[in-house]
Amino acid sequence: MQHRNLGSQGLRVSALGLGTMGMSMAYGASNDDEGIATIRRAHELGIDFFDTAELYGAGTGSNEILLGKAVKDFRDEVVLATKFGFDMSAQLLSPGFDSRPENIRKVAENSLRYLQSDHIDLFYQHISDPDIPVEEVAGVVGELITEGKVKYFGLSNVGPQYIRRAHAVTPVSVLQYEYSLFEREVEEKILRALRELGIGLVPYSPLGRGFLAGQVKPASEYPADDMRSWDDRWQGENYTYNVHAIEQLKNLADTKGITTAQLALAWLLAQGEDVAPIPGTRSTKRLEENAGAVDVQLSAADLARIAEILPHGSAGSRYPAAMLSSFTTD
């Protein structure tokens, strides 16, 4: 497994990480034993970067507890990232925000307990809070770093000016943002700012919530507790367009003897040494497939062909308008 440096504060992680959200929510019924087995197999494959959040346990800590249990025997060999910033008493699809200093500290203490750790390697603000200046947020995380409870500061789902303001108070090592062949918004302004400031990028949903893995069905065929049942990209004409794009990507992948998912992850890895995607999966077989992407070399012709197939990303919005409106894009 290859490794990459993210930010300028010393954070070093495997080129591919593992997102654990789907082991607890968003993709239908899950099984803890399966999730733990997948996390431990990831470690065996050299993956040492694991992503969770308070939100993924709906405030119960279940996803962090799962991750902490899985890595207990090799905690010092891995980087654990978690997040704060939501009001967990609110509805998940129309959440409130809570980045008050006292809540950041409360979430940190809970996460330390759930993860069975004396420190959080990477602590992200999951989403901006319109009532709390980012300078105040960055200051509190800086205090946690000084106290040894947190090693590195990260942001998520925010734009260039917000990043600059935070970075001026406490150095930001990483921005987590949706980025894939399907979702390219980060390229226009955000990626340029990250590179100017020396901040790494951690793409979430790097396989388009599974669409880029090539095994999909229309929204109506997913259960109600699977977010793909309401995702705009799985609906009507959007779905038809996206399936056609996947078919073309598969044809290209076939010529290289790789899978569509490996092609999509290799494309992301080719965007820069400061990019470390965190594909999520519950399956050890899918995990092993994803890990193989680090060995894929894409030629200039391959990259040009991918650009022809998906010049601007997918058809359909990545989130409902109400959720997107809560993201800070400036």
PDB file of C-alpha atoms in Angstrom, residues 11-317:
ATOM      1  CA  LEU A  11      -0.198  13.698   8.769  1.00  0.00           C
ATOM      2  CA  ARG A  12       0.701  10.637   6.689  1.00  0.00           C
ATOM      3  CA  VAL A  13      -1.899   8.070   5.611  1.00  0.00           C
ATOM      4  CA  SER A  14      -2.402   5.191   3.211  1.00  0.00           C
ATOM      5  CA  ALA A  15      -3.252   6.376  -0.305  1.00  0.00           C
ATOM      6  CA  LEU A  16      -6.665   4.753   0.106  1.00  0.00           C
ATOM      7  CA  GLY A  17      -8.547   4.915   3.378  1.00  0.00           C
ATOM      8  CA  LEU A  18     -11.757   3.230   4.467  1.00  0.00           C
ATOM      9  CA  GLY A  19     -15.014   5.047   5.219  1.00  0.00           C
ATOM     10  CA  THR A  20     -17.117   3.245   7.814  1.00  0.00           C
ATOM     11  CA  MET A  21     -20.418   5.171   7.590  1.00  0.00           C
ATOM     12  CA  GLY A  22     -22.184   2.452   5.620  1.00  0.00           C
ATOM     13  CA  MET A  23     -21.453  -0.060   8.357  1.00  0.00           C
ATOM     14  CA  SER A  24     -24.011   1.706  10.539  1.00  0.00           C
ATOM     15  CA  MET A  25     -26.331   3.816   8.352  1.00  0.00           C
ATOM     16  CA  ALA A  26     -27.499   5.025   4.927  1.00  0.00           C
ATOM     17  CA  TYR A  27     -27.210   1.786   2.935  1.00  0.00           C
ATOM     18  CA  GLY A  28     -29.787  -0.508   4.478  1.00  0.00           C
ATOM     19  CA  ALA A  29     -29.385  -3.119   7.198  1.00  0.00           C
ATOM     20  CA  SER A  30     -25.836  -3.729   8.401  1.00  0.00           C
ATOM     21  CA  ASN A  31     -23.958  -6.321  10.428  1.00  0.00           C
ATOM     22  CA  ASP A  32     -21.336  -5.358  13.001  1.00  0.00           C
ATOM     23  CA  ASP A  33     -19.354  -8.573  12.652  1.00  0.00           C
ATOM     24  CA  GLU A  34     -19.089  -8.032   8.902  1.00  0.00           C
ATOM     25  CA  GLY A  35     -17.969  -4.437   9.460  1.00  0.00           C
ATOM     26  CA  ILE A  36     -15.304  -5.440  11.982  1.00  0.00           C
ATOM     27  CA  ALA A  37     -13.987  -8.146   9.649  1.00  0.00           C
ATOM     28  CA  THR A  38     -13.739  -5.613   6.807  1.00  0.00           C
ATOM     29  CA  ILE A  39     -11.860  -3.087   8.947  1.00  0.00           C
ATOM     30  CA  ARG A  40      -9.404  -5.727  10.111  1.00  0.00           C
ATOM     31  CA  ARG A  41      -8.874  -6.966   6.554  1.00  0.00           C
ATOM     32  CA  ALA A  42      -8.162  -3.375   5.512  1.00  0.00           C
ATOM     33  CA  HIS A  43      -5.384  -3.231   8.101  1.00  0.00           C
ATOM     34  CA  GLU A  44      -3.933  -6.459   6.726  1.00  0.00           C
ATOM     35  CA  LEU A  45      -3.877  -4.867   3.262  1.00  0.00           C
ATOM     36  CA  GLY A  46      -1.921  -1.881   4.575  1.00  0.00           C
ATOM     37  CA  ILE A  47      -4.832   0.549   4.806  1.00  0.00           C
ATOM     38  CA  ASP A  48      -4.301   2.627   7.934  1.00  0.00           C
ATOM     39  CA  PHE A  49      -6.738   5.530   7.490  1.00  0.00           C
ATOM     40  CA  PHE A  50     -10.241   5.004   8.904  1.00  0.00           C
ATOM     41  CA  ASP A  51     -13.099   7.514   8.830  1.00  0.00           C
ATOM     42  CA  THR A  52     -16.092   7.751  11.159  1.00  0.00           C
ATOM     43  CA  ALA A  53     -18.245  10.497  12.740  1.00  0.00           C
ATOM     44  CA  GLU A  54     -20.621  11.238  15.577  1.00  0.00           C
ATOM     45  CA  LEU A  55     -23.362  11.527  12.945  1.00  0.00           C
ATOM     46  CA  TYR A  56     -22.857   7.964  11.708  1.00  0.00           C
ATOM     47  CA  GLY A  57     -24.070   6.600  15.014  1.00  0.00           C
ATOM     48  CA  ALA A  58     -26.982   9.052  15.151  1.00  0.00           C
ATOM     49  CA  GLY A  59     -25.576  10.304  18.448  1.00  0.00           C
ATOM     50  CA  THR A  60     -25.279   6.835  20.026  1.00  0.00           C
ATOM     51  CA  GLY A  61     -21.602   6.383  19.185  1.00  0.00           C
ATOM     52  CA  SER A  62     -22.350   3.069  17.483  1.00  0.00           C
ATOM     53  CA  ASN A  63     -20.140   3.622  14.440  1.00  0.00           C
ATOM     54  CA  GLU A  64     -17.207   4.906  16.497  1.00  0.00           C
ATOM     55  CA  ILE A  65     -17.657   2.005  18.935  1.00  0.00           C
ATOM     56  CA  LEU A  66     -17.562  -0.419  16.009  1.00  0.00           C
ATOM     57  CA  LEU A  67     -14.353   1.114  14.662  1.00  0.00           C
ATOM     58  CA  GLY A  68     -12.728   1.282  18.088  1.00  0.00           C
ATOM     59  CA  LYS A  69     -13.470  -2.379  18.725  1.00  0.00           C
ATOM     60  CA  ALA A  70     -12.130  -3.394  15.311  1.00  0.00           C
ATOM     61  CA  VAL A  71      -8.769  -1.600  15.653  1.00  0.00           C
ATOM     62  CA  LYS A  72      -8.215  -2.165  19.383  1.00  0.00           C
ATOM     63  CA  ASP A  73      -5.340  -4.602  18.840  1.00  0.00           C
ATOM     64  CA  PHE A  74      -3.466  -2.303  16.444  1.00  0.00           C
ATOM     65  CA  ARG A  75      -4.631   1.169  17.470  1.00  0.00           C
ATOM     66  CA  ASP A  76      -1.139   2.690  17.334  1.00  0.00           C
ATOM     67  CA  GLU A  77      -0.708   1.569  13.713  1.00  0.00           C
ATOM     68  CA  VAL A  78      -3.698   3.447  12.297  1.00  0.00           C
ATOM     69  CA  VAL A  79      -5.070   6.959  11.807  1.00  0.00           C
ATOM     70  CA  LEU A  80      -8.592   7.432  13.169  1.00  0.00           C
ATOM     71  CA  ALA A  81     -10.638  10.365  11.879  1.00  0.00           C
ATOM     72  CA  THR A  82     -13.964  11.455  13.341  1.00  0.00           C
ATOM     73  CA  LYS A  83     -16.193  14.523  13.132  1.00  0.00           C
ATOM     74  CA  PHE A  84     -18.320  16.947  15.120  1.00  0.00           C
ATOM     75  CA  GLY A  85     -20.741  19.718  14.212  1.00  0.00           C
ATOM     76  CA  PHE A  86     -24.288  18.374  14.069  1.00  0.00           C
ATOM     77  CA  ASP A  87     -27.110  18.772  16.544  1.00  0.00           C
ATOM     78  CA  MET A  88     -27.880  15.113  17.102  1.00  0.00           C
ATOM     79  CA  SER A  89     -31.362  15.883  18.457  1.00  0.00           C
ATOM     80  CA  ALA A  90     -32.466  17.013  14.973  1.00  0.00           C
ATOM     81  CA  GLN A  91     -33.696  15.023  11.984  1.00  0.00           C
ATOM     82  CA  LEU A  92     -30.841  13.547   9.959  1.00  0.00           C
ATOM     83  CA  LEU A  93     -32.161  14.827   6.626  1.00  0.00           C
ATOM     84  CA  SER A  94     -32.779  18.334   7.979  1.00  0.00           C
ATOM     85  CA  PRO A  95     -30.172  18.526  10.736  1.00  0.00           C
ATOM     86  CA  GLY A  96     -29.373  21.368  13.019  1.00  0.00           C
ATOM     87  CA  PHE A  97     -25.807  22.427  13.699  1.00  0.00           C
ATOM     88  CA  ASP A  98     -23.820  22.565  16.888  1.00  0.00           C
ATOM     89  CA  SER A  99     -20.217  23.720  16.829  1.00  0.00           C
ATOM     90  CA  ARG A 100     -20.410  25.522  20.149  1.00  0.00           C
ATOM     91  CA  PRO A 101     -17.121  25.122  22.035  1.00  0.00           C
ATOM     92  CA  GLU A 102     -18.769  23.108  24.792  1.00  0.00           C
ATOM     93  CA  ASN A 103     -20.282  20.712  22.275  1.00  0.00           C
ATOM     94  CA  ILE A 104     -16.980  20.269  20.412  1.00  0.00           C
ATOM     95  CA  ARG A 105     -15.362  19.290  23.699  1.00  0.00           C
ATOM     96  CA  LYS A 106     -18.244  16.979  24.606  1.00  0.00           C
ATOM     97  CA  VAL A 107     -18.057  15.217  21.224  1.00  0.00           C
ATOM     98  CA  ALA A 108     -14.283  14.862  21.575  1.00  0.00           C
ATOM     99  CA  GLU A 109     -14.607  13.206  24.988  1.00  0.00           C
ATOM    100  CA  ASN A 110     -17.333  10.883  23.721  1.00  0.00           C
ATOM    101  CA  SER A 111     -15.272   9.961  20.657  1.00  0.00           C
ATOM    102  CA  LEU A 112     -12.200   9.208  22.754  1.00  0.00           C
ATOM    103  CA  ARG A 113     -14.282   6.857  24.883  1.00  0.00           C
ATOM    104  CA  TYR A 114     -16.047   5.198  21.950  1.00  0.00           C
ATOM    105  CA  LEU A 115     -12.813   4.739  19.979  1.00  0.00           C
ATOM    106  CA  GLN A 116     -11.018   3.387  23.068  1.00  0.00           C
ATOM    107  CA  SER A 117      -8.201   5.839  22.494  1.00  0.00           C
ATOM    108  CA  ASP A 118      -6.357   8.578  24.362  1.00  0.00           C
ATOM    109  CA  HIS A 119      -6.274  10.760  21.235  1.00  0.00           C
ATOM    110  CA  ILE A 120      -8.151  11.471  18.003  1.00  0.00           C
ATOM    111  CA  ASP A 121      -5.771  11.542  15.061  1.00  0.00           C
ATOM    112  CA  LEU A 122      -7.902  13.765  12.820  1.00  0.00           C
ATOM    113  CA  PHE A 123     -10.845  15.793  14.130  1.00  0.00           C
ATOM    114  CA  TYR A 124     -13.064  17.354  11.466  1.00  0.00           C
ATOM    115  CA  GLN A 125     -15.762  19.961  11.677  1.00  0.00           C
ATOM    116  CA  HIS A 126     -18.363  17.970   9.736  1.00  0.00           C
ATOM    117  CA  ILE A 127     -20.356  20.974   8.556  1.00  0.00           C
ATOM    118  CA  SER A 128     -20.241  24.701   9.233  1.00  0.00           C
ATOM    119  CA  ASP A 129     -22.426  26.236  11.928  1.00  0.00           C
ATOM    120  CA  PRO A 130     -23.930  29.587  10.863  1.00  0.00           C
ATOM    121  CA  ASP A 131     -24.118  30.701  14.501  1.00  0.00           C
ATOM    122  CA  ILE A 132     -20.481  30.014  15.415  1.00  0.00           C
ATOM    123  CA  PRO A 133     -17.576  31.844  13.708  1.00  0.00           C
ATOM    124  CA  VAL A 134     -15.067  29.414  12.264  1.00  0.00           C
ATOM    125  CA  GLU A 135     -12.304  31.222  14.155  1.00  0.00           C
ATOM    126  CA  GLU A 136     -13.930  30.089  17.390  1.00  0.00           C
ATOM    127  CA  VAL A 137     -14.202  26.514  16.130  1.00  0.00           C
ATOM    128  CA  ALA A 138     -10.571  26.461  15.038  1.00  0.00           C
ATOM    129  CA  GLY A 139      -9.516  27.904  18.385  1.00  0.00           C
ATOM    130  CA  VAL A 140     -11.198  25.132  20.357  1.00  0.00           C
ATOM    131  CA  VAL A 141      -9.703  22.405  18.184  1.00  0.00           C
ATOM    132  CA  GLY A 142      -6.324  24.114  18.573  1.00  0.00           C
ATOM    133  CA  GLU A 143      -6.740  23.861  22.346  1.00  0.00           C
ATOM    134  CA  LEU A 144      -7.550  20.145  22.032  1.00  0.00           C
ATOM    135  CA  ILE A 145      -4.376  19.727  19.975  1.00  0.00           C
ATOM    136  CA  THR A 146      -2.343  21.504  22.648  1.00  0.00           C
ATOM    137  CA  GLU A 147      -3.896  19.233  25.274  1.00  0.00           C
ATOM    138  CA  GLY A 148      -2.884  16.134  23.290  1.00  0.00           C
ATOM    139  CA  LYS A 149      -6.457  14.953  22.736  1.00  0.00           C
ATOM    140  CA  VAL A 150      -6.347  15.688  18.992  1.00  0.00           C
ATOM    141  CA  LYS A 151      -3.422  15.534  16.565  1.00  0.00           C
ATOM    142  CA  TYR A 152      -4.721  17.171  13.380  1.00  0.00           C
ATOM    143  CA  PHE A 153      -7.554  19.539  12.418  1.00  0.00           C
ATOM    144  CA  GLY A 154      -9.810  18.944   9.437  1.00  0.00           C
ATOM    145  CA  LEU A 155     -12.790  20.616   7.766  1.00  0.00           C
ATOM    146  CA  SER A 156     -15.575  19.177   5.634  1.00  0.00           C
ATOM    147  CA  ASN A 157     -18.107  20.520   3.127  1.00  0.00           C
ATOM    148  CA  VAL A 158     -16.850  24.122   3.173  1.00  0.00           C
ATOM    149  CA  GLY A 159     -15.413  26.570   0.649  1.00  0.00           C
ATOM    150  CA  PRO A 160     -12.161  28.512   0.181  1.00  0.00           C
ATOM    151  CA  GLN A 161     -12.824  31.571   2.358  1.00  0.00           C
ATOM    152  CA  TYR A 162     -14.034  29.481   5.270  1.00  0.00           C
ATOM    153  CA  ILE A 163     -10.927  27.316   4.960  1.00  0.00           C
ATOM    154  CA  ARG A 164      -8.646  30.362   4.933  1.00  0.00           C
ATOM    155  CA  ARG A 165     -10.254  31.810   8.051  1.00  0.00           C
ATOM    156  CA  ALA A 166      -9.895  28.543   9.965  1.00  0.00           C
ATOM    157  CA  HIS A 167      -6.358  27.940   8.756  1.00  0.00           C
ATOM    158  CA  ALA A 168      -5.255  31.359  10.013  1.00  0.00           C
ATOM    159  CA  VAL A 169      -6.164  30.321  13.576  1.00  0.00           C
ATOM    160  CA  THR A 170      -5.252  26.612  13.678  1.00  0.00           C
ATOM    161  CA  PRO A 171      -3.491  24.971  10.719  1.00  0.00           C
ATOM    162  CA  VAL A 172      -5.870  22.773   8.750  1.00  0.00           C
ATOM    163  CA  SER A 173      -4.360  19.506   7.539  1.00  0.00           C
ATOM    164  CA  VAL A 174      -7.250  18.147   5.492  1.00  0.00           C
ATOM    165  CA  LEU A 175     -10.498  19.044   3.782  1.00  0.00           C
ATOM    166  CA  GLN A 176     -13.000  16.256   3.282  1.00  0.00           C
ATOM    167  CA  TYR A 177     -15.316  16.862   0.330  1.00  0.00           C
ATOM    168  CA  GLU A 178     -17.277  14.753  -2.125  1.00  0.00           C
ATOM    169  CA  TYR A 179     -15.106  14.183  -5.178  1.00  0.00           C
ATOM    170  CA  SER A 180     -15.272  11.527  -7.863  1.00  0.00           C
ATOM    171  CA  LEU A 181     -15.736  11.130 -11.582  1.00  0.00           C
ATOM    172  CA  PHE A 182     -19.388  11.893 -10.802  1.00  0.00           C
ATOM    173  CA  GLU A 183     -18.861  14.950  -8.597  1.00  0.00           C
ATOM    174  CA  ARG A 184     -16.338  17.596  -9.680  1.00  0.00           C
ATOM    175  CA  GLU A 185     -17.414  20.746  -7.837  1.00  0.00           C
ATOM    176  CA  VAL A 186     -14.246  20.782  -5.739  1.00  0.00           C
ATOM    177  CA  GLU A 187     -12.080  21.310  -8.813  1.00  0.00           C
ATOM    178  CA  GLU A 188     -13.299  24.801  -9.688  1.00  0.00           C
ATOM    179  CA  LYS A 189     -12.115  26.859  -6.709  1.00  0.00           C
ATOM    180  CA  ILE A 190     -11.550  24.703  -3.641  1.00  0.00           C
ATOM    181  CA  LEU A 191      -8.710  22.494  -4.847  1.00  0.00           C
ATOM    182  CA  ARG A 192      -6.719  25.527  -5.952  1.00  0.00           C
ATOM    183  CA  ALA A 193      -7.051  27.070  -2.478  1.00  0.00           C
ATOM    184  CA  LEU A 194      -6.055  23.824  -0.762  1.00  0.00           C
ATOM    185  CA  ARG A 195      -2.860  23.608  -2.758  1.00  0.00           C
ATOM    186  CA  GLU A 196      -2.032  27.243  -2.127  1.00  0.00           C
ATOM    187  CA  LEU A 197      -2.367  26.628   1.632  1.00  0.00           C
ATOM    188  CA  GLY A 198      -0.754  23.181   1.674  1.00  0.00           C
ATOM    189  CA  ILE A 199      -3.893  21.307   2.751  1.00  0.00           C
ATOM    190  CA  GLY A 200      -4.687  17.738   1.697  1.00  0.00           C
ATOM    191  CA  LEU A 201      -7.964  16.547   0.153  1.00  0.00           C
ATOM    192  CA  VAL A 202      -9.871  13.482   1.339  1.00  0.00           C
ATOM    193  CA  PRO A 203     -12.626  12.639  -1.172  1.00  0.00           C
ATOM    194  CA  TYR A 204     -15.685  10.950   0.290  1.00  0.00           C
ATOM    195  CA  SER A 205     -18.088   8.962  -1.889  1.00  0.00           C
ATOM    196  CA  PRO A 206     -15.238   8.443  -4.388  1.00  0.00           C
ATOM    197  CA  LEU A 207     -17.296   5.738  -6.099  1.00  0.00           C
ATOM    198  CA  GLY A 208     -20.449   7.840  -6.386  1.00  0.00           C
ATOM    199  CA  ARG A 209     -22.164   5.926  -3.558  1.00  0.00           C
ATOM    200  CA  GLY A 210     -21.501   2.715  -5.426  1.00  0.00           C
ATOM    201  CA  PHE A 211     -22.652   3.838  -8.871  1.00  0.00           C
ATOM    202  CA  LEU A 212     -19.069   3.882 -10.138  1.00  0.00           C
ATOM    203  CA  ALA A 213     -18.591   0.343  -8.871  1.00  0.00           C
ATOM    204  CA  GLY A 214     -20.845  -0.659 -11.756  1.00  0.00           C
ATOM    205  CA  GLN A 215     -23.543  -2.588  -9.902  1.00  0.00           C
ATOM    206  CA  VAL A 216     -26.652  -0.432  -9.737  1.00  0.00           C
ATOM    207  CA  LYS A 217     -30.417  -0.555 -10.068  1.00  0.00           C
ATOM    208  CA  PRO A 218     -33.092   2.164 -10.239  1.00  0.00           C
ATOM    209  CA  ALA A 219     -33.985   4.085  -7.087  1.00  0.00           C
ATOM    210  CA  SER A 220     -37.329   2.321  -6.725  1.00  0.00           C
ATOM    211  CA  GLU A 221     -35.570  -1.011  -6.184  1.00  0.00           C
ATOM    212  CA  TYR A 222     -33.692   0.102  -3.058  1.00  0.00           C
ATOM    213  CA  PRO A 223     -35.251  -0.085   0.425  1.00  0.00           C
ATOM    214  CA  ALA A 224     -36.404   3.117   2.097  1.00  0.00           C
ATOM    215  CA  ASP A 225     -33.467   3.109   4.545  1.00  0.00           C
ATOM    216  CA  ASP A 226     -30.984   3.173   1.658  1.00  0.00           C
ATOM    217  CA  MET A 227     -30.115   6.719   0.578  1.00  0.00           C
ATOM    218  CA  ARG A 228     -29.976   5.624  -3.054  1.00  0.00           C
ATOM    219  CA  SER A 229     -33.767   5.305  -2.943  1.00  0.00           C
ATOM    220  CA  TRP A 230     -33.995   9.113  -2.979  1.00  0.00           C
ATOM    221  CA  ASP A 231     -30.672  10.093  -4.567  1.00  0.00           C
ATOM    222  CA  ASP A 232     -31.335  12.211  -7.668  1.00  0.00           C
ATOM    223  CA  ARG A 233     -28.702  10.353  -9.676  1.00  0.00           C
ATOM    224  CA  TRP A 234     -30.725   7.145  -9.477  1.00  0.00           C
ATOM    225  CA  GLN A 235     -33.895   8.769 -10.856  1.00  0.00           C
ATOM    226  CA  GLY A 236     -35.389   8.725 -14.361  1.00  0.00           C
ATOM    227  CA  GLU A 237     -33.310  10.261 -17.147  1.00  0.00           C
ATOM    228  CA  ASN A 238     -30.450  10.936 -14.760  1.00  0.00           C
ATOM    229  CA  TYR A 239     -30.193   7.229 -14.082  1.00  0.00           C
ATOM    230  CA  THR A 240     -30.243   6.411 -17.801  1.00  0.00           C
ATOM    231  CA  TYR A 241     -27.463   8.912 -18.548  1.00  0.00           C
ATOM    232  CA  ASN A 242     -25.314   7.711 -15.680  1.00  0.00           C
ATOM    233  CA  VAL A 243     -25.721   4.038 -16.551  1.00  0.00           C
ATOM    234  CA  HIS A 244     -24.599   4.794 -20.105  1.00  0.00           C
ATOM    235  CA  ALA A 245     -21.501   6.538 -18.771  1.00  0.00           C
ATOM    236  CA  ILE A 246     -20.699   3.581 -16.530  1.00  0.00           C
ATOM    237  CA  GLU A 247     -20.986   1.222 -19.495  1.00  0.00           C
ATOM    238  CA  GLN A 248     -18.375   3.264 -21.366  1.00  0.00           C
ATOM    239  CA  LEU A 249     -16.086   3.375 -18.333  1.00  0.00           C
ATOM    240  CA  LYS A 250     -16.423  -0.384 -18.004  1.00  0.00           C
ATOM    241  CA  ASN A 251     -15.370  -0.840 -21.613  1.00  0.00           C
ATOM    242  CA  LEU A 252     -12.237   1.202 -20.929  1.00  0.00           C
ATOM    243  CA  ALA A 253     -11.549  -0.695 -17.696  1.00  0.00           C
ATOM    244  CA  ASP A 254     -11.897  -4.000 -19.539  1.00  0.00           C
ATOM    245  CA  THR A 255      -9.148  -3.020 -21.969  1.00  0.00           C
ATOM    246  CA  LYS A 256      -6.829  -2.541 -18.987  1.00  0.00           C
ATOM    247  CA  GLY A 257      -7.866  -5.714 -17.194  1.00  0.00           C
ATOM    248  CA  ILE A 258      -9.286  -3.847 -14.207  1.00  0.00           C
ATOM    249  CA  THR A 259     -12.730  -3.128 -12.763  1.00  0.00           C
ATOM    250  CA  THR A 260     -14.727   0.055 -13.184  1.00  0.00           C
ATOM    251  CA  ALA A 261     -14.263   0.831  -9.483  1.00  0.00           C
ATOM    252  CA  GLN A 262     -10.497   0.478  -9.792  1.00  0.00           C
ATOM    253  CA  LEU A 263     -10.531   2.800 -12.803  1.00  0.00           C
ATOM    254  CA  ALA A 264     -12.530   5.419 -10.897  1.00  0.00           C
ATOM    255  CA  LEU A 265     -10.253   5.257  -7.838  1.00  0.00           C
ATOM    256  CA  ALA A 266      -7.103   5.308  -9.966  1.00  0.00           C
ATOM    257  CA  TRP A 267      -8.415   8.452 -11.670  1.00  0.00           C
ATOM    258  CA  LEU A 268      -8.786  10.137  -8.277  1.00  0.00           C
ATOM    259  CA  LEU A 269      -5.335   9.042  -7.152  1.00  0.00           C
ATOM    260  CA  ALA A 270      -3.933  10.494 -10.374  1.00  0.00           C
ATOM    261  CA  GLN A 271      -5.290  13.947  -9.469  1.00  0.00           C
ATOM    262  CA  GLY A 272      -2.389  14.580  -7.090  1.00  0.00           C
ATOM    263  CA  GLU A 273      -0.236  13.167  -4.313  1.00  0.00           C
ATOM    264  CA  ASP A 274      -2.250  15.279  -1.860  1.00  0.00           C
ATOM    265  CA  VAL A 275      -5.450  13.310  -2.537  1.00  0.00           C
ATOM    266  CA  ALA A 276      -6.417  10.267  -0.420  1.00  0.00           C
ATOM    267  CA  PRO A 277      -9.922   8.869  -1.103  1.00  0.00           C
ATOM    268  CA  ILE A 278     -11.903   6.949   1.514  1.00  0.00           C
ATOM    269  CA  PRO A 279     -14.195   4.493  -0.321  1.00  0.00           C
ATOM    270  CA  GLY A 280     -16.622   2.801   2.018  1.00  0.00           C
ATOM    271  CA  THR A 281     -17.642  -0.839   1.888  1.00  0.00           C
ATOM    272  CA  ARG A 282     -18.852  -3.606   4.173  1.00  0.00           C
ATOM    273  CA  SER A 283     -17.466  -6.331   1.924  1.00  0.00           C
ATOM    274  CA  THR A 284     -13.935  -7.721   2.249  1.00  0.00           C
ATOM    275  CA  LYS A 285     -14.088  -8.761  -1.403  1.00  0.00           C
ATOM    276  CA  ARG A 286     -14.965  -5.233  -2.518  1.00  0.00           C
ATOM    277  CA  LEU A 287     -12.314  -3.851  -0.178  1.00  0.00           C
ATOM    278  CA  GLU A 288      -9.635  -6.003  -1.781  1.00  0.00           C
ATOM    279  CA  GLU A 289     -10.781  -4.868  -5.221  1.00  0.00           C
ATOM    280  CA  ASN A 290     -10.602  -1.206  -4.187  1.00  0.00           C
ATOM    281  CA  ALA A 291      -7.137  -1.632  -2.693  1.00  0.00           C
ATOM    282  CA  GLY A 292      -5.890  -2.867  -6.064  1.00  0.00           C
ATOM    283  CA  ALA A 293      -6.494   0.593  -7.522  1.00  0.00           C
ATOM    284  CA  VAL A 294      -3.213   1.892  -6.059  1.00  0.00           C
ATOM    285  CA  ASP A 295      -1.323  -0.277  -8.561  1.00  0.00           C
ATOM    286  CA  VAL A 296      -3.227   0.987 -11.623  1.00  0.00           C
ATOM    287  CA  GLN A 297      -1.363   3.341 -13.937  1.00  0.00           C
ATOM    288  CA  LEU A 298      -3.471   5.533 -16.210  1.00  0.00           C
ATOM    289  CA  SER A 299      -1.955   6.875 -19.408  1.00  0.00           C
ATOM    290  CA  ALA A 300      -2.634  10.298 -20.885  1.00  0.00           C
ATOM    291  CA  ALA A 301      -4.876   8.561 -23.419  1.00  0.00           C
ATOM    292  CA  ASP A 302      -6.824   6.870 -20.602  1.00  0.00           C
ATOM    293  CA  LEU A 303      -7.361  10.177 -18.834  1.00  0.00           C
ATOM    294  CA  ALA A 304      -8.443  11.832 -22.078  1.00  0.00           C
ATOM    295  CA  ARG A 305     -10.971   9.066 -22.743  1.00  0.00           C
ATOM    296  CA  ILE A 306     -12.385   9.370 -19.216  1.00  0.00           C
ATOM    297  CA  ALA A 307     -12.769  13.116 -19.770  1.00  0.00           C
ATOM    298  CA  GLU A 308     -14.755  12.415 -22.940  1.00  0.00           C
ATOM    299  CA  ILE A 309     -17.083  10.014 -21.126  1.00  0.00           C
ATOM    300  CA  LEU A 310     -17.748  12.260 -18.122  1.00  0.00           C
ATOM    301  CA  PRO A 311     -16.578  15.782 -18.930  1.00  0.00           C
ATOM    302  CA  HIS A 312     -18.581  17.439 -16.134  1.00  0.00           C
ATOM    303  CA  GLY A 313     -19.627  14.647 -13.808  1.00  0.00           C
ATOM    304  CA  SER A 314     -22.911  12.815 -13.404  1.00  0.00           C
ATOM    305  CA  ALA A 315     -26.486  13.789 -14.177  1.00  0.00           C
ATOM    306  CA  GLY A 316     -28.425  14.675 -11.048  1.00  0.00           C
ATOM    307  CA  SER A 317     -27.657  16.390  -7.759  1.00  0.00           C
TER     308      SER A 317
END
